[in-house]
Structure formats: structure tokens, C-alpha cells
């Protein structure tokens, strides 16, 4: 049987792209979304009424109108609250979203000597490549170093090289790492803003597995954890090693297994659970630990 193609475009007046159908004449929404990221359906203009009509979509499968796709041009539908956000981004932002793993991030430097200054850090790391930013974190009251800081490079290759080795700075061995939320919040303390590497994935279907979510989101950056609540509640949590990847994805509508899911921030309730209990006499460590296990709440739009 000869392969059938249908003509699809983002607008009726632009040059369409031919999309292959399945053997039974249907078209998978995932096939459309592969060429038009974020697509959630198709519509077409009826030759009879000249009105736009929607193409029937059942479980991620698009069915031909009256069992015949014909020579019509089908227009891509996008979620109304996120209609083709990529059109609103500049070229660099688009690349940033699609290849988040290949861009530089702020690296956290652990184990800094108390005497190390920002100039000392800049002079040291400049031997690896161009430095965009250095910062030594200090106590807001005393001005003393907290023993850690941040550095950011222009080139991703430089960042990879720096992460791969230990560093002797002012006579002390130091480590450079991507600042995931666990490492950063351990050192930052309650006066620092929390770096949240976790996203909330809403509108999930019950057939989506943790492995499928992990494989899908790995295209944006390193995934450290995937969690789907049981019993199933139509959402999941995905954690990245880089908080900036998580931040860049928030607000997006993405297609996973033919289903449009919405990404939002898995908001921390507060920066430090133990701090919450520190003012109570006879405080219970086990009680603080219990609250720590539920430190993320659902976005307000899903409550």
C-alpha cells in the first residue's frame, strides 16, 4: 500500500508540510507534534460551509473527515494559553529551550578558604576559559565568607572541564558542581532564595510511565528524579540537576505520547523546614522530617 501524506501548516496561507499517515489512514498526533512542537490538534476549512472544522482526535489519533483527507491544507492547533510560544521567543531563547543541556550554568564552588576573594576566584578560573561571573557568598551581618561561591563561564566546554576535576584554591581543595537544589540549599541557609530544580507536570494520562517521562525530559537537561503519585492523580514531578532548565520549562505545554501536558513550578513551601521548627520548645526532629518529605505543594492552579 502506497504511503499517504496529508498537507499540514501553521497557517492556511503558508507553504504546508506533508505529514505521513498510518496504514489505516489515520494520523498520529505525535507525528504532527514532531514537526510542530506543542501541537494539540488539527483543523481545516470546509469547502461547503467555508467554516473552520476540527479534526476528530481520539486517544492521540487523528481521524480523516469523512474517511478521506483529500487535498485540503490542515492547520495546526495549539493550546490557547500557550499558542506557539516559540514564535514569541528570539532565536537564542529557542535554542536555550531545545538544548538546555548545552548552555552554561552558575557552578557552585564548595570548600572555599575564608580568605578567598572574588578577584582570587576570577584569576584562578580565568586559566580555564572566559569567566562571565564570580561571586563569594558572605554573611549579610558580618561580611564574612560562608565558604562557598559561584562561577559562570562563557563556553560549555570550559564548564565541563571545570566540573570534571578538583581545584586547589588558596591552598585548599575545592569542588565545582552544578547547583542542584539539595546541594545549594544545604550551604545557602534561610537567607538565600531557594533554587528549585523540580517541575510539576499536569494533565498526565495513566499510561505514561516514569521511564517515558525521564526519556522525554532528558532532551532538555539531566534528569535526577521522576515521581508519579500512587494512586494516580493525573500529575507527576520531574527534577533536573539544573534549576535553570526547570525554570525555562515552566509555563510550557508539551506533547507526551500524543497528550498535551502543562508544566509549572513545583513551588517549595519554604526554604528550610528545620528553621520553621527552631522557635518551638521541645521541637521534634521526626516532625520536621515528616514535613520535609512534603516540601513541595501543587501549583495553585491545580489545587
mmCIF file with all atom_site columns, N, CA, C and O in Angstrom, residues 10 15 17 20 31 42 59 63 81 83 98 111 113 127 129 160 200 212 221 229 239 244 264 273 288:
data_model
loop_
_atom_site.group_PDB
_atom_site.id
_atom_site.type_symbol
_atom_site.label_atom_id
_atom_site.label_alt_id
_atom_site.label_comp_id
_atom_site.label_asym_id
_atom_site.label_entity_id
_atom_site.label_seq_id
_atom_site.pdbx_PDB_ins_code
_atom_site.Cartn_x
_atom_site.Cartn_y
_atom_site.Cartn_z
_atom_site.occupancy
_atom_site.B_iso_or_equiv
_atom_site.pdbx_formal_charge
_atom_site.auth_seq_id
_atom_site.auth_comp_id
_atom_site.auth_asym_id
_atom_site.auth_atom_id
_atom_site.pdbx_PDB_model_num
ATOM 1   N N  . UNK A 1 10  ? 1.048   25.766 9.705  1.00 0.00 ? 10  UNK A N  1
ATOM 2   C CA . UNK A 1 10  ? 0.654   26.560 10.876 1.00 0.00 ? 10  UNK A CA 1
ATOM 3   C C  . UNK A 1 10  ? -0.367  27.624 10.521 1.00 0.00 ? 10  UNK A C  1
ATOM 4   O O  . UNK A 1 10  ? -1.002  28.197 11.395 1.00 0.00 ? 10  UNK A O  1
ATOM 5   N N  . UNK A 1 15  ? 3.254   27.858 3.144  1.00 0.00 ? 15  UNK A N  1
ATOM 6   C CA . UNK A 1 15  ? 3.532   26.608 2.450  1.00 0.00 ? 15  UNK A CA 1
ATOM 7   C C  . UNK A 1 15  ? 3.410   25.429 3.411  1.00 0.00 ? 15  UNK A C  1
ATOM 8   O O  . UNK A 1 15  ? 4.052   25.408 4.470  1.00 0.00 ? 15  UNK A O  1
ATOM 9   N N  . UNK A 1 17  ? 3.506   21.467 4.980  1.00 0.00 ? 17  UNK A N  1
ATOM 10  C CA . UNK A 1 17  ? 4.439   20.346 5.061  1.00 0.00 ? 17  UNK A CA 1
ATOM 11  C C  . UNK A 1 17  ? 3.637   19.058 4.941  1.00 0.00 ? 17  UNK A C  1
ATOM 12  O O  . UNK A 1 17  ? 2.531   18.961 5.468  1.00 0.00 ? 17  UNK A O  1
ATOM 13  N N  . UNK A 1 20  ? 3.168   12.076 7.065  1.00 0.00 ? 20  UNK A N  1
ATOM 14  C CA . UNK A 1 20  ? 2.729   10.714 6.703  1.00 0.00 ? 20  UNK A CA 1
ATOM 15  C C  . UNK A 1 20  ? 1.604   10.207 7.596  1.00 0.00 ? 20  UNK A C  1
ATOM 16  O O  . UNK A 1 20  ? 1.552   10.508 8.790  1.00 0.00 ? 20  UNK A O  1
ATOM 17  N N  . UNK A 1 31  ? 3.063   12.395 15.499 1.00 0.00 ? 31  UNK A N  1
ATOM 18  C CA . UNK A 1 31  ? 3.730   12.643 14.222 1.00 0.00 ? 31  UNK A CA 1
ATOM 19  C C  . UNK A 1 31  ? 3.642   14.116 13.857 1.00 0.00 ? 31  UNK A C  1
ATOM 20  O O  . UNK A 1 31  ? 4.612   14.714 13.378 1.00 0.00 ? 31  UNK A O  1
ATOM 21  N N  . UNK A 1 42  ? -5.698  19.363 14.861 1.00 0.00 ? 42  UNK A N  1
ATOM 22  C CA . UNK A 1 42  ? -5.745  19.936 13.521 1.00 0.00 ? 42  UNK A CA 1
ATOM 23  C C  . UNK A 1 42  ? -7.138  20.492 13.232 1.00 0.00 ? 42  UNK A C  1
ATOM 24  O O  . UNK A 1 42  ? -8.128  20.022 13.799 1.00 0.00 ? 42  UNK A O  1
ATOM 25  N N  . UNK A 1 59  ? -7.703  9.527  21.650 1.00 0.00 ? 59  UNK A N  1
ATOM 26  C CA . UNK A 1 59  ? -6.543  8.870  22.269 1.00 0.00 ? 59  UNK A CA 1
ATOM 27  C C  . UNK A 1 59  ? -5.263  9.076  21.456 1.00 0.00 ? 59  UNK A C  1
ATOM 28  O O  . UNK A 1 59  ? -4.518  8.139  21.178 1.00 0.00 ? 59  UNK A O  1
ATOM 29  N N  . UNK A 1 63  ? -8.424  11.356 12.994 1.00 0.00 ? 63  UNK A N  1
ATOM 30  C CA . UNK A 1 63  ? -9.203  10.616 12.007 1.00 0.00 ? 63  UNK A CA 1
ATOM 31  C C  . UNK A 1 63  ? -9.622  11.539 10.869 1.00 0.00 ? 63  UNK A C  1
ATOM 32  O O  . UNK A 1 63  ? -10.091 12.663 11.090 1.00 0.00 ? 63  UNK A O  1
ATOM 33  N N  . UNK A 1 81  ? -3.731  29.007 25.777 1.00 0.00 ? 81  UNK A N  1
ATOM 34  C CA . UNK A 1 81  ? -2.971  29.787 26.750 1.00 0.00 ? 81  UNK A CA 1
ATOM 35  C C  . UNK A 1 81  ? -1.479  29.769 26.464 1.00 0.00 ? 81  UNK A C  1
ATOM 36  O O  . UNK A 1 81  ? -0.687  30.359 27.176 1.00 0.00 ? 81  UNK A O  1
ATOM 37  N N  . UNK A 1 83  ? -0.241  29.610 22.828 1.00 0.00 ? 83  UNK A N  1
ATOM 38  C CA . UNK A 1 83  ? -0.231  29.476 21.384 1.00 0.00 ? 83  UNK A CA 1
ATOM 39  C C  . UNK A 1 83  ? 1.124   29.846 20.799 1.00 0.00 ? 83  UNK A C  1
ATOM 40  O O  . UNK A 1 83  ? 1.521   31.001 20.774 1.00 0.00 ? 83  UNK A O  1
ATOM 41  N N  . UNK A 1 98  ? 15.529  24.265 23.601 1.00 0.00 ? 98  UNK A N  1
ATOM 42  C CA . UNK A 1 98  ? 15.680  22.972 22.958 1.00 0.00 ? 98  UNK A CA 1
ATOM 43  C C  . UNK A 1 98  ? 16.964  22.270 23.373 1.00 0.00 ? 98  UNK A C  1
ATOM 44  O O  . UNK A 1 98  ? 17.053  21.057 23.380 1.00 0.00 ? 98  UNK A O  1
ATOM 45  N N  . UNK A 1 111 ? 33.784  24.506 49.593 1.00 0.00 ? 111 UNK A N  1
ATOM 46  C CA . UNK A 1 111 ? 35.020  24.361 50.364 1.00 0.00 ? 111 UNK A CA 1
ATOM 47  C C  . UNK A 1 111 ? 36.007  25.497 50.210 1.00 0.00 ? 111 UNK A C  1
ATOM 48  O O  . UNK A 1 111 ? 37.204  25.316 50.419 1.00 0.00 ? 111 UNK A O  1
ATOM 49  N N  . UNK A 1 113 ? 38.373  28.596 51.018 1.00 0.00 ? 113 UNK A N  1
ATOM 50  C CA . UNK A 1 113 ? 39.009  29.167 52.212 1.00 0.00 ? 113 UNK A CA 1
ATOM 51  C C  . UNK A 1 113 ? 38.334  30.493 52.565 1.00 0.00 ? 113 UNK A C  1
ATOM 52  O O  . UNK A 1 113 ? 37.848  31.216 51.695 1.00 0.00 ? 113 UNK A O  1
ATOM 53  N N  . UNK A 1 127 ? 42.089  30.859 34.020 1.00 0.00 ? 127 UNK A N  1
ATOM 54  C CA . UNK A 1 127 ? 43.071  29.991 33.360 1.00 0.00 ? 127 UNK A CA 1
ATOM 55  C C  . UNK A 1 127 ? 42.391  28.867 32.575 1.00 0.00 ? 127 UNK A C  1
ATOM 56  O O  . UNK A 1 127 ? 43.024  28.230 31.742 1.00 0.00 ? 127 UNK A O  1
ATOM 57  N N  . UNK A 1 129 ? 39.200  29.394 30.978 1.00 0.00 ? 129 UNK A N  1
ATOM 58  C CA . UNK A 1 129 ? 38.437  29.996 29.897 1.00 0.00 ? 129 UNK A CA 1
ATOM 59  C C  . UNK A 1 129 ? 37.823  31.306 30.353 1.00 0.00 ? 129 UNK A C  1
ATOM 60  O O  . UNK A 1 129 ? 38.008  31.742 31.498 1.00 0.00 ? 129 UNK A O  1
ATOM 61  N N  . UNK A 1 160 ? 32.351  22.060 31.454 1.00 0.00 ? 160 UNK A N  1
ATOM 62  C CA . UNK A 1 160 ? 32.507  20.606 31.598 1.00 0.00 ? 160 UNK A CA 1
ATOM 63  C C  . UNK A 1 160 ? 33.889  20.243 32.136 1.00 0.00 ? 160 UNK A C  1
ATOM 64  O O  . UNK A 1 160 ? 34.021  19.344 32.976 1.00 0.00 ? 160 UNK A O  1
ATOM 65  N N  . UNK A 1 200 ? 6.310   20.610 37.997 1.00 0.00 ? 200 UNK A N  1
ATOM 66  C CA . UNK A 1 200 ? 5.030   19.927 38.121 1.00 0.00 ? 200 UNK A CA 1
ATOM 67  C C  . UNK A 1 200 ? 4.503   19.667 36.718 1.00 0.00 ? 200 UNK A C  1
ATOM 68  O O  . UNK A 1 200 ? 4.387   20.591 35.911 1.00 0.00 ? 200 UNK A O  1
ATOM 69  N N  . UNK A 1 212 ? 9.192   6.797  30.660 1.00 0.00 ? 212 UNK A N  1
ATOM 70  C CA . UNK A 1 212 ? 8.839   7.605  29.495 1.00 0.00 ? 212 UNK A CA 1
ATOM 71  C C  . UNK A 1 212 ? 9.007   9.094  29.783 1.00 0.00 ? 212 UNK A C  1
ATOM 72  O O  . UNK A 1 212 ? 9.480   9.860  28.935 1.00 0.00 ? 212 UNK A O  1
ATOM 73  N N  . UNK A 1 221 ? 17.694  18.498 29.602 1.00 0.00 ? 221 UNK A N  1
ATOM 74  C CA . UNK A 1 221 ? 18.773  18.560 30.581 1.00 0.00 ? 221 UNK A CA 1
ATOM 75  C C  . UNK A 1 221 ? 18.827  17.274 31.386 1.00 0.00 ? 221 UNK A C  1
ATOM 76  O O  . UNK A 1 221 ? 17.991  16.369 31.227 1.00 0.00 ? 221 UNK A O  1
ATOM 77  N N  . UNK A 1 229 ? 2.652   10.055 41.614 1.00 0.00 ? 229 UNK A N  1
ATOM 78  C CA . UNK A 1 229 ? 1.969   9.638  42.841 1.00 0.00 ? 229 UNK A CA 1
ATOM 79  C C  . UNK A 1 229 ? 1.092   8.399  42.622 1.00 0.00 ? 229 UNK A C  1
ATOM 80  O O  . UNK A 1 229 ? 0.558   8.188  41.526 1.00 0.00 ? 229 UNK A O  1
ATOM 81  N N  . UNK A 1 239 ? 12.530  16.198 38.332 1.00 0.00 ? 239 UNK A N  1
ATOM 82  C CA . UNK A 1 239 ? 13.600  17.003 38.916 1.00 0.00 ? 239 UNK A CA 1
ATOM 83  C C  . UNK A 1 239 ? 14.816  16.987 38.006 1.00 0.00 ? 239 UNK A C  1
ATOM 84  O O  . UNK A 1 239 ? 15.255  15.917 37.556 1.00 0.00 ? 239 UNK A O  1
ATOM 85  N N  . UNK A 1 244 ? 17.915  26.093 36.216 1.00 0.00 ? 244 UNK A N  1
ATOM 86  C CA . UNK A 1 244 ? 17.577  26.971 35.098 1.00 0.00 ? 244 UNK A CA 1
ATOM 87  C C  . UNK A 1 244 ? 16.814  26.226 34.006 1.00 0.00 ? 244 UNK A C  1
ATOM 88  O O  . UNK A 1 244 ? 15.985  26.813 33.313 1.00 0.00 ? 244 UNK A O  1
ATOM 89  N N  . UNK A 1 264 ? 4.507   23.468 35.155 1.00 0.00 ? 264 UNK A N  1
ATOM 90  C CA . UNK A 1 264 ? 4.532   24.612 36.063 1.00 0.00 ? 264 UNK A CA 1
ATOM 91  C C  . UNK A 1 264 ? 5.519   24.343 37.186 1.00 0.00 ? 264 UNK A C  1
ATOM 92  O O  . UNK A 1 264 ? 6.078   23.248 37.307 1.00 0.00 ? 264 UNK A O  1
ATOM 93  N N  . UNK A 1 273 ? 12.849  23.679 56.342 1.00 0.00 ? 273 UNK A N  1
ATOM 94  C CA . UNK A 1 273 ? 11.841  23.129 57.236 1.00 0.00 ? 273 UNK A CA 1
ATOM 95  C C  . UNK A 1 273 ? 12.293  23.206 58.696 1.00 0.00 ? 273 UNK A C  1
ATOM 96  O O  . UNK A 1 273 ? 11.540  23.558 59.591 1.00 0.00 ? 273 UNK A O  1
ATOM 97  N N  . UNK A 1 288 ? 9.792   17.473 61.982 1.00 0.00 ? 288 UNK A N  1
ATOM 98  C CA . UNK A 1 288 ? 10.381  18.288 60.919 1.00 0.00 ? 288 UNK A CA 1
ATOM 99  C C  . UNK A 1 288 ? 10.671  17.437 59.701 1.00 0.00 ? 288 UNK A C  1
ATOM 100 O O  . UNK A 1 288 ? 10.455  17.857 58.565 1.00 0.00 ? 288 UNK A O  1
#
